[in-house]
Amino acid sequence: MNIGFIGTGNMGTILIESFINGNAVKPEQLFITNRTLEKAYNIQKRYPDVHVMATNEEVAKHATILFICTKPLHMPAVLKKLRPHLTDHHCVVSITSPISIQQLESLVPCHVVRAIPSITNRALAGSTLITVSERCTEADRATIEQLFRSISRPIYIDEPITRIASDLTSCGPAFFSYLIQKFIDAAVQQTSITKEQATTLATDMIIGLGALLEQQLYTLPTLQEKVCVKGGITGAGIEVLEKEVGDLFVHVFQKTHEKFYEETEKVRQQIDNIRD
């Protein structure tokens, strides 16, 4: 089984690295390309057996599973040009949320899957959000699931929750890394601790928190109960959080959904132009 990657930007590269490190594929099974070929060759420098192709069409000739890792607005044009080279043996995997499964099916004649990864997959952790098309066979589904199970927990989702699920899994690491950085900055600002010390302590704390949850030693609510002794110092801090966090994440989700709908409309227009 050969796997192609069209687009080797941040997420395309993360998936390539993760699949190799997770022993899901061997480097020689990968055929990759990018609009700027230098980025693809940079991957080949680390994994010499990976094949770099000059064009998208060449990737499709050698690989049956094709990961399309371009920006959403570029994808319709990429798929239109690729369409004549796709057969019933191909499975196109989109990693972007603004393009629905139905839209993907309208653009290509083969099987399609949407698999939205997370940067946490680079550590062979976290979730991957999967939606399959009606065209997909059980074999397609099993192959894609096996690939992503090697680097994550595959979670099947329906179209209506695509955006919020992506916010939680894909955007979440950026949101919470920002909050942790603010946590560190405040410690440095308010006390004599160095930034290096605060960063080490906060990093160890978040890794340990993840371990507690992964091992199911505590849930989020029970963990708070254990740490937050009534009338204690942690409780005083929680009171501040309760007052000041408020609807912060409600507003975050409102903004991400607003941007999502802007992008889906632009994608729809791109697809309509292609059909015309």
mmCIF file of C-alpha atoms in Angstrom:
data_model
loop_
_atom_site.group_PDB
_atom_site.id
_atom_site.type_symbol
_atom_site.label_atom_id
_atom_site.label_comp_id
_atom_site.label_asym_id
_atom_site.label_seq_id
_atom_site.Cartn_x
_atom_site.Cartn_y
_atom_site.Cartn_z
ATOM 1 C CA MET A 1 0.000 0.000 0.000
ATOM 2 C CA ASN A 2 1.473 3.322 -1.110
ATOM 3 C CA ILE A 3 0.369 6.603 0.414
ATOM 4 C CA GLY A 4 0.610 10.015 -1.213
ATOM 5 C CA PHE A 5 0.815 13.458 0.334
ATOM 6 C CA ILE A 6 -0.092 16.520 -1.675
ATOM 7 C CA GLY A 7 1.039 19.364 0.535
ATOM 8 C CA THR A 8 3.873 19.119 3.050
ATOM 9 C CA GLY A 9 3.198 22.177 5.180
ATOM 10 C CA ASN A 10 2.850 22.006 8.956
ATOM 11 C CA MET A 11 0.126 19.398 9.228
ATOM 12 C CA GLY A 12 1.186 17.373 6.204
ATOM 13 C CA THR A 13 4.684 17.103 7.671
ATOM 14 C CA ILE A 14 3.326 16.189 11.109
ATOM 15 C CA LEU A 15 1.290 13.352 9.615
ATOM 16 C CA ILE A 16 4.225 12.035 7.596
ATOM 17 C CA GLU A 17 6.504 12.083 10.634
ATOM 18 C CA SER A 18 3.837 10.538 12.851
ATOM 19 C CA PHE A 19 2.977 7.694 10.466
ATOM 20 C CA ILE A 20 6.646 6.820 10.109
ATOM 21 C CA ASN A 21 7.411 7.069 13.831
ATOM 22 C CA GLY A 22 4.243 5.179 14.681
ATOM 23 C CA ASN A 23 5.312 2.347 12.342
ATOM 24 C CA ALA A 24 2.100 2.749 10.341
ATOM 25 C CA VAL A 25 4.056 2.970 7.087
ATOM 26 C CA LYS A 26 7.603 2.607 5.878
ATOM 27 C CA PRO A 27 9.279 5.662 4.313
ATOM 28 C CA GLU A 28 9.523 3.905 0.934
ATOM 29 C CA GLN A 29 5.711 3.670 0.844
ATOM 30 C CA LEU A 30 5.351 7.451 0.843
ATOM 31 C CA PHE A 31 5.117 9.594 -2.304
ATOM 32 C CA ILE A 32 5.016 13.298 -1.543
ATOM 33 C CA THR A 33 4.937 16.651 -3.275
ATOM 34 C CA ASN A 34 4.448 20.302 -2.453
ATOM 35 C CA ARG A 35 3.898 23.497 -4.355
ATOM 36 C CA THR A 36 7.342 24.536 -3.078
ATOM 37 C CA LEU A 37 9.302 21.327 -3.663
ATOM 38 C CA GLU A 38 12.052 22.377 -1.267
ATOM 39 C CA LYS A 39 9.722 21.571 1.642
ATOM 40 C CA ALA A 40 9.207 18.056 0.326
ATOM 41 C CA TYR A 41 12.952 17.582 -0.150
ATOM 42 C CA ASN A 42 13.529 18.711 3.445
ATOM 43 C CA ILE A 43 11.444 15.734 4.551
ATOM 44 C CA GLN A 44 13.409 13.455 2.254
ATOM 45 C CA LYS A 45 16.643 14.614 3.905
ATOM 46 C CA ARG A 46 15.404 13.121 7.190
ATOM 47 C CA TYR A 47 13.780 10.089 5.578
ATOM 48 C CA PRO A 48 15.869 9.307 2.463
ATOM 49 C CA ASP A 49 13.572 6.482 1.294
ATOM 50 C CA VAL A 50 10.581 8.826 0.916
ATOM 51 C CA HIS A 51 9.826 9.545 -2.755
ATOM 52 C CA VAL A 52 9.497 13.191 -3.832
ATOM 53 C CA MET A 53 7.353 13.689 -6.940
ATOM 54 C CA ALA A 54 7.395 16.773 -9.134
ATOM 55 C CA THR A 55 3.613 16.971 -9.576
ATOM 56 C CA ASN A 56 0.351 15.980 -7.905
ATOM 57 C CA GLU A 57 -0.454 13.763 -10.871
ATOM 58 C CA GLU A 58 2.731 11.763 -10.370
ATOM 59 C CA VAL A 59 1.794 11.182 -6.746
ATOM 60 C CA ALA A 60 -1.599 9.816 -7.860
ATOM 61 C CA LYS A 61 0.113 7.408 -10.279
ATOM 62 C CA HIS A 62 2.100 5.808 -7.477
ATOM 63 C CA ALA A 63 -0.234 5.993 -4.468
ATOM 64 C CA THR A 64 -3.808 4.843 -3.904
ATOM 65 C CA ILE A 65 -4.433 6.713 -0.642
ATOM 66 C CA LEU A 66 -3.971 10.427 -1.254
ATOM 67 C CA PHE A 67 -3.783 12.882 1.637
ATOM 68 C CA ILE A 68 -4.679 16.378 0.451
ATOM 69 C CA CYS A 69 -2.991 18.732 2.906
ATOM 70 C CA THR A 70 -3.494 22.056 1.154
ATOM 71 C CA LYS A 71 -5.318 25.129 2.409
ATOM 72 C CA PRO A 72 -9.127 24.867 2.087
ATOM 73 C CA LEU A 73 -9.405 27.479 -0.656
ATOM 74 C CA HIS A 74 -6.740 25.727 -2.746
ATOM 75 C CA MET A 75 -8.297 22.283 -2.481
ATOM 76 C CA PRO A 76 -11.118 22.562 -5.075
ATOM 77 C CA ALA A 77 -8.667 23.611 -7.806
ATOM 78 C CA VAL A 78 -6.186 20.899 -6.770
ATOM 79 C CA LEU A 79 -8.868 18.214 -6.910
ATOM 80 C CA LYS A 80 -10.235 19.462 -10.232
ATOM 81 C CA LYS A 81 -6.814 19.096 -11.845
ATOM 82 C CA LEU A 82 -6.275 15.742 -10.175
ATOM 83 C CA ARG A 83 -9.701 14.318 -11.058
ATOM 84 C CA PRO A 84 -8.795 12.800 -14.482
ATOM 85 C CA HIS A 85 -6.046 10.785 -12.799
ATOM 86 C CA LEU A 86 -8.241 9.266 -10.083
ATOM 87 C CA THR A 87 -9.823 5.818 -10.321
ATOM 88 C CA ASP A 88 -12.058 3.586 -8.216
ATOM 89 C CA HIS A 89 -8.903 2.323 -6.527
ATOM 90 C CA HIS A 90 -8.059 5.733 -5.073
ATOM 91 C CA CYS A 91 -9.149 7.100 -1.714
ATOM 92 C CA VAL A 92 -8.806 10.852 -1.205
ATOM 93 C CA VAL A 93 -8.316 11.966 2.398
ATOM 94 C CA SER A 94 -8.957 15.623 3.186
ATOM 95 C CA ILE A 95 -7.641 17.010 6.471
ATOM 96 C CA THR A 96 -9.552 20.300 6.405
ATOM 97 C CA SER A 97 -12.881 21.015 8.108
ATOM 98 C CA PRO A 98 -14.531 23.662 5.843
ATOM 99 C CA ILE A 99 -15.022 21.159 2.986
ATOM 100 C CA SER A 100 -17.774 18.647 3.633
ATOM 101 C CA ILE A 101 -17.794 15.006 2.610
ATOM 102 C CA GLN A 102 -20.595 15.758 0.144
ATOM 103 C CA GLN A 103 -18.522 18.501 -1.481
ATOM 104 C CA LEU A 104 -15.521 16.199 -1.728
ATOM 105 C CA GLU A 105 -17.684 13.552 -3.412
ATOM 106 C CA SER A 106 -18.834 16.148 -5.935
ATOM 107 C CA LEU A 107 -15.241 16.961 -6.857
ATOM 108 C CA VAL A 108 -13.731 13.503 -7.344
ATOM 109 C CA PRO A 109 -14.974 10.140 -8.662
ATOM 110 C CA CYS A 110 -13.250 8.000 -6.027
ATOM 111 C CA HIS A 111 -13.723 7.161 -2.362
ATOM 112 C CA VAL A 112 -13.312 10.093 0.058
ATOM 113 C CA VAL A 113 -12.609 10.452 3.754
ATOM 114 C CA ARG A 114 -12.183 13.512 5.922
ATOM 115 C CA ALA A 115 -9.668 13.009 8.723
ATOM 116 C CA ILE A 116 -8.943 16.050 10.880
ATOM 117 C CA PRO A 117 -5.705 15.517 12.811
ATOM 118 C CA SER A 118 -4.188 17.317 15.782
ATOM 119 C CA ILE A 119 -0.646 18.399 16.547
ATOM 120 C CA THR A 120 -0.856 15.974 19.491
ATOM 121 C CA ASN A 121 -0.702 13.151 16.937
ATOM 122 C CA ARG A 122 2.997 13.983 16.560
ATOM 123 C CA ALA A 123 3.454 12.448 20.024
ATOM 124 C CA LEU A 124 1.297 9.482 18.922
ATOM 125 C CA ALA A 125 -1.439 10.839 21.175
ATOM 126 C CA GLY A 126 -4.720 12.731 21.030
ATOM 127 C CA SER A 127 -7.647 12.169 18.685
ATOM 128 C CA THR A 128 -8.261 12.218 14.959
ATOM 129 C CA LEU A 129 -11.743 13.171 13.729
ATOM 130 C CA ILE A 130 -12.955 10.906 10.927
ATOM 131 C CA THR A 131 -15.956 11.196 8.612
ATOM 132 C CA VAL A 132 -16.370 8.701 5.785
ATOM 133 C CA SER A 133 -18.353 9.005 2.575
ATOM 134 C CA GLU A 134 -21.091 6.642 1.460
ATOM 135 C CA ARG A 135 -18.789 5.486 -1.330
ATOM 136 C CA CYS A 136 -16.226 4.149 1.113
ATOM 137 C CA THR A 137 -15.970 0.415 1.398
ATOM 138 C CA GLU A 138 -15.370 -1.378 4.674
ATOM 139 C CA ALA A 139 -11.831 -2.016 3.440
ATOM 140 C CA ASP A 140 -11.242 1.732 2.946
ATOM 141 C CA ARG A 141 -12.597 2.477 6.373
ATOM 142 C CA ALA A 142 -10.496 -0.224 8.021
ATOM 143 C CA THR A 143 -7.321 0.978 6.289
ATOM 144 C CA ILE A 144 -7.796 4.618 7.282
ATOM 145 C CA GLU A 145 -8.726 3.668 10.832
ATOM 146 C CA GLN A 146 -5.660 1.451 11.144
ATOM 147 C CA LEU A 147 -3.418 4.262 9.932
ATOM 148 C CA PHE A 148 -4.752 6.752 12.434
ATOM 149 C CA ARG A 149 -4.959 4.259 15.284
ATOM 150 C CA SER A 150 -1.170 4.012 15.090
ATOM 151 C CA ILE A 151 -0.844 7.717 15.954
ATOM 152 C CA SER A 152 -4.064 8.650 17.771
ATOM 153 C CA ARG A 153 -7.529 7.628 18.883
ATOM 154 C CA PRO A 154 -9.807 7.719 15.803
ATOM 155 C CA ILE A 155 -13.156 9.330 16.613
ATOM 156 C CA TYR A 156 -15.971 9.106 14.060
ATOM 157 C CA ILE A 157 -18.057 12.277 13.861
ATOM 158 C CA ASP A 158 -21.047 13.520 11.889
ATOM 159 C CA GLU A 159 -21.024 16.697 9.818
ATOM 160 C CA PRO A 160 -22.939 18.977 12.265
ATOM 161 C CA ILE A 161 -20.297 18.752 15.008
ATOM 162 C CA THR A 162 -17.259 19.059 12.752
ATOM 163 C CA ARG A 163 -16.346 22.571 13.817
ATOM 164 C CA ILE A 164 -16.738 22.218 17.573
ATOM 165 C CA ALA A 165 -15.003 18.833 17.570
ATOM 166 C CA SER A 166 -12.124 20.387 15.642
ATOM 167 C CA ASP A 167 -11.992 23.295 18.109
ATOM 168 C CA LEU A 168 -11.605 20.830 20.970
ATOM 169 C CA THR A 169 -9.022 18.529 19.372
ATOM 170 C CA SER A 170 -7.117 20.537 16.752
ATOM 171 C CA CYS A 171 -7.349 24.107 18.038
ATOM 172 C CA GLY A 172 -7.338 23.116 21.703
ATOM 173 C CA PRO A 173 -3.546 22.629 21.981
ATOM 174 C CA ALA A 174 -2.955 26.181 20.705
ATOM 175 C CA PHE A 175 -5.634 27.641 22.998
ATOM 176 C CA PHE A 176 -4.290 25.950 26.109
ATOM 177 C CA SER A 177 -0.628 26.521 25.291
ATOM 178 C CA TYR A 178 -1.509 30.227 25.103
ATOM 179 C CA LEU A 179 -3.198 30.066 28.516
ATOM 180 C CA ILE A 180 -0.264 28.184 30.043
ATOM 181 C CA GLN A 181 2.133 30.784 28.665
ATOM 182 C CA LYS A 182 0.033 33.499 30.303
ATOM 183 C CA PHE A 183 0.129 31.448 33.524
ATOM 184 C CA ILE A 184 3.940 31.406 33.338
ATOM 185 C CA ASP A 185 4.220 35.100 32.432
ATOM 186 C CA ALA A 186 2.066 36.103 35.411
ATOM 187 C CA ALA A 187 4.224 34.037 37.784
ATOM 188 C CA VAL A 188 7.370 35.783 36.518
ATOM 189 C CA GLN A 189 5.705 39.204 36.655
ATOM 190 C CA GLN A 190 4.411 38.836 40.204
ATOM 191 C CA THR A 191 7.339 37.043 41.878
ATOM 192 C CA SER A 192 11.100 36.546 41.738
ATOM 193 C CA ILE A 193 10.884 33.180 39.951
ATOM 194 C CA THR A 194 12.774 33.060 36.674
ATOM 195 C CA LYS A 195 11.038 32.374 33.388
ATOM 196 C CA GLU A 196 13.061 29.183 32.979
ATOM 197 C CA GLN A 197 12.014 27.917 36.417
ATOM 198 C CA ALA A 198 8.364 28.805 35.875
ATOM 199 C CA THR A 199 8.365 27.181 32.443
ATOM 200 C CA THR A 200 9.864 23.948 33.803
ATOM 201 C CA LEU A 201 7.383 23.755 36.669
ATOM 202 C CA ALA A 202 4.350 24.566 34.524
ATOM 203 C CA THR A 203 5.440 22.110 31.819
ATOM 204 C CA ASP A 204 5.932 19.317 34.350
ATOM 205 C CA MET A 205 2.560 20.150 35.850
ATOM 206 C CA ILE A 206 0.661 19.917 32.557
ATOM 207 C CA ILE A 207 2.427 16.663 31.623
ATOM 208 C CA GLY A 208 1.558 15.229 35.034
ATOM 209 C CA LEU A 209 -2.047 16.396 34.685
ATOM 210 C CA GLY A 210 -2.275 14.586 31.369
ATOM 211 C CA ALA A 211 -0.888 11.418 32.960
ATOM 212 C CA LEU A 212 -3.479 11.539 35.754
ATOM 213 C CA LEU A 213 -6.284 11.810 33.217
ATOM 214 C CA GLU A 214 -4.812 9.231 30.838
ATOM 215 C CA GLN A 215 -4.485 6.701 33.647
ATOM 216 C CA GLN A 216 -8.041 7.566 34.739
ATOM 217 C CA LEU A 217 -6.897 8.227 38.287
ATOM 218 C CA TYR A 218 -9.130 11.293 38.355
ATOM 219 C CA THR A 219 -11.700 13.028 36.202
ATOM 220 C CA LEU A 220 -11.474 16.800 35.754
ATOM 221 C CA PRO A 221 -14.107 17.484 38.460
ATOM 222 C CA THR A 222 -12.659 14.997 40.983
ATOM 223 C CA LEU A 223 -9.153 16.327 40.405
ATOM 224 C CA GLN A 224 -10.344 19.832 41.281
ATOM 225 C CA GLU A 225 -12.016 18.467 44.405
ATOM 226 C CA LYS A 226 -8.806 16.753 45.538
ATOM 227 C CA VAL A 227 -6.590 19.804 45.046
ATOM 228 C CA CYS A 228 -9.055 22.495 46.032
ATOM 229 C CA VAL A 229 -9.341 22.164 49.833
ATOM 230 C CA LYS A 230 -12.244 24.203 51.153
ATOM 231 C CA GLY A 231 -11.001 27.542 52.465
ATOM 232 C CA GLY A 232 -7.484 26.867 51.156
ATOM 233 C CA ILE A 233 -5.116 28.682 48.822
ATOM 234 C CA THR A 234 -6.166 26.800 45.664
ATOM 235 C CA GLY A 235 -9.804 27.597 46.453
ATOM 236 C CA ALA A 236 -8.970 31.294 46.604
ATOM 237 C CA GLY A 237 -7.423 31.046 43.160
ATOM 238 C CA ILE A 238 -10.435 29.136 41.792
ATOM 239 C CA GLU A 239 -12.697 31.951 43.005
ATOM 240 C CA VAL A 240 -10.756 34.391 40.825
ATOM 241 C CA LEU A 241 -11.026 32.036 37.838
ATOM 242 C CA GLU A 242 -14.770 31.649 38.349
ATOM 243 C CA LYS A 243 -15.210 35.422 38.301
ATOM 244 C CA GLU A 244 -12.849 36.284 35.470
ATOM 245 C CA VAL A 245 -13.045 33.387 33.006
ATOM 246 C CA GLY A 246 -16.809 33.762 32.639
ATOM 247 C CA ASP A 247 -17.905 33.236 29.031
ATOM 248 C CA LEU A 248 -14.359 33.291 27.645
ATOM 249 C CA PHE A 249 -14.645 29.980 25.805
ATOM 250 C CA VAL A 250 -18.172 30.729 24.643
ATOM 251 C CA HIS A 251 -16.712 33.756 22.871
ATOM 252 C CA VAL A 252 -13.791 31.702 21.552
ATOM 253 C CA PHE A 253 -16.164 29.166 19.989
ATOM 254 C CA GLN A 254 -18.377 31.904 18.595
ATOM 255 C CA LYS A 255 -15.350 33.414 16.861
ATOM 256 C CA THR A 256 -14.032 30.119 15.470
ATOM 257 C CA HIS A 257 -17.486 29.252 14.144
ATOM 258 C CA GLU A 258 -17.792 32.680 12.532
ATOM 259 C CA LYS A 259 -14.461 32.167 10.764
ATOM 260 C CA PHE A 260 -15.466 28.618 9.823
ATOM 261 C CA TYR A 261 -18.670 29.798 8.138
ATOM 262 C CA GLU A 262 -16.719 32.476 6.253
ATOM 263 C CA GLU A 263 -14.361 29.817 4.916
ATOM 264 C CA THR A 264 -17.123 27.353 4.049
ATOM 265 C CA GLU A 265 -18.861 30.058 2.016
ATOM 266 C CA LYS A 266 -15.655 30.877 0.146
ATOM 267 C CA VAL A 267 -15.095 27.179 -0.531
ATOM 268 C CA ARG A 268 -18.674 26.825 -1.781
ATOM 269 C CA GLN A 269 -18.085 29.685 -4.216
ATOM 270 C CA GLN A 270 -14.854 28.077 -5.409
ATOM 271 C CA ILE A 271 -16.654 24.784 -6.039
ATOM 272 C CA ASP A 272 -19.529 26.524 -7.846
ATOM 273 C CA ASN A 273 -17.008 28.304 -10.099
ATOM 274 C CA ILE A 274 -15.371 24.991 -10.929
ATOM 275 C CA ARG A 275 -18.715 23.431 -11.851
ATOM 276 C CA ASP A 276 -19.602 26.394 -14.018
#
